Amino acid sequence: MAPKSLIRCLLLSGAFFVLTSVGIWLLQWSGGFPVMWPAPAILLALLAAGPRHKIFQALIAYILGGAAAMILFGWPPENAVMLAATLLQVAGAIIVLRRLRGNAVDWFDNLDGLLTFVFVAGVAMPAAAAYPISLVQGTDAFDNGLLAWFAWFAGNGLAVLVLTPLAWLALSGKIAGEVAAAHRSDRIVLVAALSGVALTAVLVFSQSTGPFLFLPFFPMVVAAFKIGRVGALLSVVILLAAAIWGLAIGAGPIATMMGDSAWRFQALQLYLATGLLTALPAAVEMEYRRATTRELREALEKLSRSERRARRLAHTDALTGLANRRFFLSELEEAVAGDAPLTLAIMDVNQFKAINDQWGHLVGDQVLKTAGERFRKAVGPDVLVARLGGDEFAVLTTGETRDGPGAIGRRITAALDEPIPAGGRTLQVSSSCGLVHSPSGEERTCSRLLARADAAMYHAKRNPAPHMMLFSSAMAAEESRKLRIQEALATPGGRADIELVYQPIFDLRTGRMASAEALARWICPSVGPVAPSEFIPLAERERVIRPLTWRLLELALSDAAQWPEWLSLSFNISADHVCTEGFSRDLLGIVEASRFDPARLKLEITETALLRDSAVATHNCAALQRQGIHIVLDDFGAGCASVTYLRSLRFDEVKLDRSLTMNSRSEEGHLLARGVIELCATLEVPCTAEHLETQQDLDRFVALGCRFGQGYFLQKPTSGEAIGAFAGAPKPTPQKSLVA
Ligand code: C2E
Ligand code: CA
Ligand code: CA
């Protein structure tokens, strides 16, 4: 046993010792009159009704304390009976307690339960203990047994069974002083019952007919329960008045039997206790009902609280606390169905992907959270702001607004002017915002408005700051053009018109063509020429980039098969595609089927691909490199990839971004280009300058020691056959100016 439990057990034993001693003393002092002292039983019952593991502690303490008291009093047999009787009471009390605690039963709710209670508490339990006592005392079993029965009934059995639950309720803080208003019919019953009580009491006390002593209790209990606390109180007062009066005039069975005044006093004591105790079940019952209603109310409140919470959660975005996509769309639907003018804005955080990749998701989350807060502040409290997902937000205003959609857009984009503190640094971010305004009376649909706001946002992104754009009819034309492109891209037949041209890459040291880069060209039948910079991202978005790439690769491989063997094929791979599982396996399958030498193939991949999912991309690249395919980092210097990528991913070549070429015309740009080229040289990665448009461009990069060069000045993209013929010519041109 732990020291704490041991101390508790000892303290309890002390308490039981004191209480049992008082009981035994009373028993002896009363000269054989079975005064039952309910205190130890009440305490035991209370303890035993607590947590299960404490029952044993309580029992041990009870046996220790009880035994010590009996040793003190010389161990008379009736004391042992008292201890045993107490245990019996406790068993009954525990049953009642457990039932009350679990609210398992409404004992006092119907007459059957009430009568059962009165019978058990008032008849069966006292009888079960009274007869053994009278037998032990060696007196007449009937007379003394009856007497003991009454005494028990008066002072003990009921007390344990009633007082214990009440004490428990009181201890657990459940008693409240609330008196239920009684119904009129209940009051009539009360008056009748109480009249009966008073009459019976007077009769009993004046007639000294012992067996009737317990009769008043039945109507009293019934009345108490019928009417609640007030009834119980009244019954107690009436009964006590009758008892005191009876005793005062020396009437009543006990007074008559005992004769002397000491006994009268004791009998009065017992009667007082009984009267009080009989009122207690009513209080328990009241409390029980009150607690039940309170619990019910609390449960209902809790339910509605959690329902409100669930509803709020279903409607809000967990990260930003703004409305979520679902809620926003339902609100938009409602607004669209109405006739009021509305403005819809869609915005996203520029370069969010890069922020996330570079600084980590925690910083990314912080940026989104702050952006959400700022957007909300920017548009005011009456405007719906939502996070649609990722870094995409939306705003919806309905009705006439003071300032037009342009002002809303400006406020939104200005919201991120201040840098955002995140992860111990401040980040300067910006947003792009596309707006669409729909006047009242316009025929509109949700998807149409969303598509228009979306289109406006893409325009805004390309605009110089502030990145904000209101959807216009010019955009409507573009929108339909985009739709037609998407439609054409979606089917293999539509994509079949996409062809390849090739742009040579020269070795600047020898002047020889080293490779030819395949570039897609498309004259879409329904739209006209579409640039790859437009349809490649669309193909990525529409998830047709894979079939498109494989078809183009097959085409390029069959073209390149006609070229001399020393000439490589450079082929662009979309960022999305490199990041997909199985990419390297599929590509190798195609190369193998074409019987093209993998060592002649160079794949150009932009650094954004590696930023997106570098694990899968790295795996794919490594698998291809093992087969001899060269991986070329395209557009190096355009994004924000750190130099470490260069090292960790082991590119075979690097292609400098066109911006490096164009900026190299200035002094700083020249320094930067030199730095980058020297870096590549240190890492022993050959680099290519693209976009060489003039003789000066070419001279500059030759002087910087750049290994390869490409650009309109050297050669514009041309057909596959032209490349073959050109490369096969005995003296490749232009070369005179290549070698410095
Ligand atoms: P990129 O890989 O950086 O390709 C170079 C782009 O610059 C090509 O534009 C090329 O025609 C152009 N260019 C080359 N030299 C010069 C020059 O001296 N001056 C100027 N002004 N431009 C020059 P294009 O063909 O429009 O391709 C644009 C981008 O589209 C490419 O950038 C590439 O990222 C992508 N792309 C093109 N074809 C494909 C393809 O088949 N698959 C994939 N995934 N992407 C492709
Ligand atoms: Ca390229
Ligand atoms: Ca490039």
PDB file of C-alpha atoms in Angstrom, residues 221-337:
ATOM      1  CA  VAL A 221     -43.126   9.803   2.691  1.00  0.00           C
ATOM      2  CA  VAL A 222     -45.749   9.666  -0.015  1.00  0.00           C
ATOM      3  CA  ALA A 223     -46.751  13.228   0.687  1.00  0.00           C
ATOM      4  CA  ALA A 224     -43.178  14.346   0.711  1.00  0.00           C
ATOM      5  CA  PHE A 225     -42.585  12.851  -2.662  1.00  0.00           C
ATOM      6  CA  LYS A 226     -45.778  14.063  -4.143  1.00  0.00           C
ATOM      7  CA  ILE A 227     -45.049  17.602  -3.180  1.00  0.00           C
ATOM      8  CA  GLY A 228     -41.321  17.846  -3.025  1.00  0.00           C
ATOM      9  CA  ARG A 229     -39.362  19.695  -0.402  1.00  0.00           C
ATOM     10  CA  VAL A 230     -42.162  21.834   0.906  1.00  0.00           C
ATOM     11  CA  GLY A 231     -44.262  18.748   1.544  1.00  0.00           C
ATOM     12  CA  ALA A 232     -41.403  17.007   3.236  1.00  0.00           C
ATOM     13  CA  LEU A 233     -40.760  19.978   5.440  1.00  0.00           C
ATOM     14  CA  LEU A 234     -44.400  20.241   6.424  1.00  0.00           C
ATOM     15  CA  SER A 235     -44.600  16.534   7.207  1.00  0.00           C
ATOM     16  CA  VAL A 236     -41.551  16.799   9.406  1.00  0.00           C
ATOM     17  CA  VAL A 237     -42.933  19.758  11.285  1.00  0.00           C
ATOM     18  CA  ILE A 238     -46.325  18.104  11.825  1.00  0.00           C
ATOM     19  CA  LEU A 239     -44.826  14.808  12.861  1.00  0.00           C
ATOM     20  CA  LEU A 240     -42.396  16.418  15.231  1.00  0.00           C
ATOM     21  CA  ALA A 241     -45.066  18.560  16.763  1.00  0.00           C
ATOM     22  CA  ALA A 242     -47.184  15.471  17.342  1.00  0.00           C
ATOM     23  CA  ALA A 243     -44.222  13.541  18.753  1.00  0.00           C
ATOM     24  CA  ILE A 244     -43.104  16.296  21.096  1.00  0.00           C
ATOM     25  CA  TRP A 245     -46.607  16.831  22.266  1.00  0.00           C
ATOM     26  CA  GLY A 246     -47.099  13.083  22.829  1.00  0.00           C
ATOM     27  CA  LEU A 247     -43.865  12.815  24.736  1.00  0.00           C
ATOM     28  CA  ALA A 248     -44.596  15.905  26.775  1.00  0.00           C
ATOM     29  CA  ILE A 249     -47.814  14.427  28.061  1.00  0.00           C
ATOM     30  CA  GLY A 250     -46.133  11.044  28.614  1.00  0.00           C
ATOM     31  CA  ALA A 251     -48.076   9.389  25.854  1.00  0.00           C
ATOM     32  CA  GLY A 252     -46.869   7.232  23.018  1.00  0.00           C
ATOM     33  CA  PRO A 253     -45.536   3.700  22.978  1.00  0.00           C
ATOM     34  CA  ILE A 254     -41.926   4.376  23.795  1.00  0.00           C
ATOM     35  CA  ALA A 255     -42.644   6.783  26.568  1.00  0.00           C
ATOM     36  CA  THR A 256     -45.186   4.407  27.990  1.00  0.00           C
ATOM     37  CA  MET A 257     -42.869   1.413  27.753  1.00  0.00           C
ATOM     38  CA  MET A 258     -39.819   3.129  29.155  1.00  0.00           C
ATOM     39  CA  GLY A 259     -41.415   5.193  31.794  1.00  0.00           C
ATOM     40  CA  ASP A 260     -38.540   7.331  32.935  1.00  0.00           C
ATOM     41  CA  SER A 261     -37.555  10.653  31.492  1.00  0.00           C
ATOM     42  CA  ALA A 262     -34.106   9.565  30.245  1.00  0.00           C
ATOM     43  CA  TRP A 263     -35.803   7.176  27.886  1.00  0.00           C
ATOM     44  CA  ARG A 264     -38.250   9.801  26.843  1.00  0.00           C
ATOM     45  CA  PHE A 265     -35.400  12.029  25.931  1.00  0.00           C
ATOM     46  CA  GLN A 266     -33.743   9.314  23.912  1.00  0.00           C
ATOM     47  CA  ALA A 267     -36.965   8.489  22.188  1.00  0.00           C
ATOM     48  CA  LEU A 268     -37.377  12.140  21.304  1.00  0.00           C
ATOM     49  CA  GLN A 269     -33.899  12.155  19.867  1.00  0.00           C
ATOM     50  CA  LEU A 270     -34.719   9.167  17.730  1.00  0.00           C
ATOM     51  CA  TYR A 271     -37.942  10.694  16.624  1.00  0.00           C
ATOM     52  CA  LEU A 272     -36.291  13.917  15.647  1.00  0.00           C
ATOM     53  CA  ALA A 273     -33.775  12.036  13.599  1.00  0.00           C
ATOM     54  CA  THR A 274     -36.421   9.952  11.949  1.00  0.00           C
ATOM     55  CA  GLY A 275     -38.561  12.876  11.053  1.00  0.00           C
ATOM     56  CA  LEU A 276     -35.679  14.667   9.504  1.00  0.00           C
ATOM     57  CA  LEU A 277     -34.411  11.651   7.711  1.00  0.00           C
ATOM     58  CA  THR A 278     -37.763  10.877   6.229  1.00  0.00           C
ATOM     59  CA  ALA A 279     -37.795  14.272   4.635  1.00  0.00           C
ATOM     60  CA  LEU A 280     -34.470  13.697   3.056  1.00  0.00           C
ATOM     61  CA  PRO A 281     -35.514  11.332   0.251  1.00  0.00           C
ATOM     62  CA  ALA A 282     -37.698  14.091  -1.015  1.00  0.00           C
ATOM     63  CA  ALA A 283     -34.716  16.364  -1.195  1.00  0.00           C
ATOM     64  CA  VAL A 284     -32.721  13.677  -2.920  1.00  0.00           C
ATOM     65  CA  GLU A 285     -35.470  13.175  -5.388  1.00  0.00           C
ATOM     66  CA  MET A 286     -35.781  16.867  -6.048  1.00  0.00           C
ATOM     67  CA  GLU A 287     -32.108  17.170  -6.532  1.00  0.00           C
ATOM     68  CA  TYR A 288     -32.079  14.179  -8.773  1.00  0.00           C
ATOM     69  CA  ARG A 289     -34.743  15.662 -10.994  1.00  0.00           C
ATOM     70  CA  ARG A 290     -33.090  19.037 -10.940  1.00  0.00           C
ATOM     71  CA  ALA A 291     -29.760  17.527 -11.780  1.00  0.00           C
ATOM     72  CA  THR A 292     -31.352  15.568 -14.574  1.00  0.00           C
ATOM     73  CA  THR A 293     -32.879  18.656 -16.116  1.00  0.00           C
ATOM     74  CA  ARG A 294     -29.638  20.521 -15.629  1.00  0.00           C
ATOM     75  CA  GLU A 295     -27.650  17.719 -17.186  1.00  0.00           C
ATOM     76  CA  LEU A 296     -30.100  17.568 -20.019  1.00  0.00           C
ATOM     77  CA  ARG A 297     -29.835  21.285 -20.530  1.00  0.00           C
ATOM     78  CA  GLU A 298     -26.068  21.133 -20.372  1.00  0.00           C
ATOM     79  CA  ALA A 299     -25.995  18.233 -22.798  1.00  0.00           C
ATOM     80  CA  LEU A 300     -28.230  20.139 -25.175  1.00  0.00           C
ATOM     81  CA  GLU A 301     -26.051  23.210 -24.878  1.00  0.00           C
ATOM     82  CA  LYS A 302     -22.955  21.151 -25.460  1.00  0.00           C
ATOM     83  CA  LEU A 303     -24.570  19.566 -28.467  1.00  0.00           C
ATOM     84  CA  SER A 304     -25.526  22.868 -29.988  1.00  0.00           C
ATOM     85  CA  ARG A 305     -22.074  24.230 -29.208  1.00  0.00           C
ATOM     86  CA  SER A 306     -20.379  21.357 -30.951  1.00  0.00           C
ATOM     87  CA  GLU A 307     -22.858  21.635 -33.778  1.00  0.00           C
ATOM     88  CA  ARG A 308     -22.060  25.303 -34.154  1.00  0.00           C
ATOM     89  CA  ARG A 309     -18.397  24.453 -34.057  1.00  0.00           C
ATOM     90  CA  ALA A 310     -18.802  21.718 -36.634  1.00  0.00           C
ATOM     91  CA  ARG A 311     -20.722  24.077 -38.844  1.00  0.00           C
ATOM     92  CA  ARG A 312     -18.063  26.722 -38.448  1.00  0.00           C
ATOM     93  CA  LEU A 313     -15.321  24.211 -39.147  1.00  0.00           C
ATOM     94  CA  ALA A 314     -17.106  22.976 -42.228  1.00  0.00           C
ATOM     95  CA  HIS A 315     -17.226  26.547 -43.432  1.00  0.00           C
ATOM     96  CA  THR A 316     -13.812  27.813 -42.498  1.00  0.00           C
ATOM     97  CA  ASP A 317     -10.339  27.197 -43.689  1.00  0.00           C
ATOM     98  CA  ALA A 318      -8.305  25.772 -40.850  1.00  0.00           C
ATOM     99  CA  LEU A 319      -5.106  27.651 -41.607  1.00  0.00           C
ATOM    100  CA  THR A 320      -6.364  31.174 -42.180  1.00  0.00           C
ATOM    101  CA  GLY A 321      -9.720  31.127 -40.430  1.00  0.00           C
ATOM    102  CA  LEU A 322     -11.269  32.581 -43.588  1.00  0.00           C
ATOM    103  CA  ALA A 323     -14.211  30.993 -45.342  1.00  0.00           C
ATOM    104  CA  ASN A 324     -13.287  27.825 -47.194  1.00  0.00           C
ATOM    105  CA  ARG A 325     -13.813  26.945 -50.809  1.00  0.00           C
ATOM    106  CA  ARG A 326     -17.073  25.110 -50.237  1.00  0.00           C
ATOM    107  CA  PHE A 327     -18.667  27.884 -48.318  1.00  0.00           C
ATOM    108  CA  PHE A 328     -17.429  30.485 -50.763  1.00  0.00           C
ATOM    109  CA  LEU A 329     -18.831  28.623 -53.740  1.00  0.00           C
ATOM    110  CA  SER A 330     -22.197  28.209 -52.066  1.00  0.00           C
ATOM    111  CA  GLU A 331     -22.280  31.929 -51.282  1.00  0.00           C
ATOM    112  CA  LEU A 332     -21.262  32.736 -54.817  1.00  0.00           C
ATOM    113  CA  GLU A 333     -24.002  30.510 -56.136  1.00  0.00           C
ATOM    114  CA  GLU A 334     -26.523  32.355 -54.038  1.00  0.00           C
ATOM    115  CA  ALA A 335     -25.224  35.729 -55.186  1.00  0.00           C
ATOM    116  CA  VAL A 336     -25.268  34.626 -58.810  1.00  0.00           C
ATOM    117  CA  ALA A 337     -28.864  33.482 -58.474  1.00  0.00           C
TER     118      ALA A 337
END
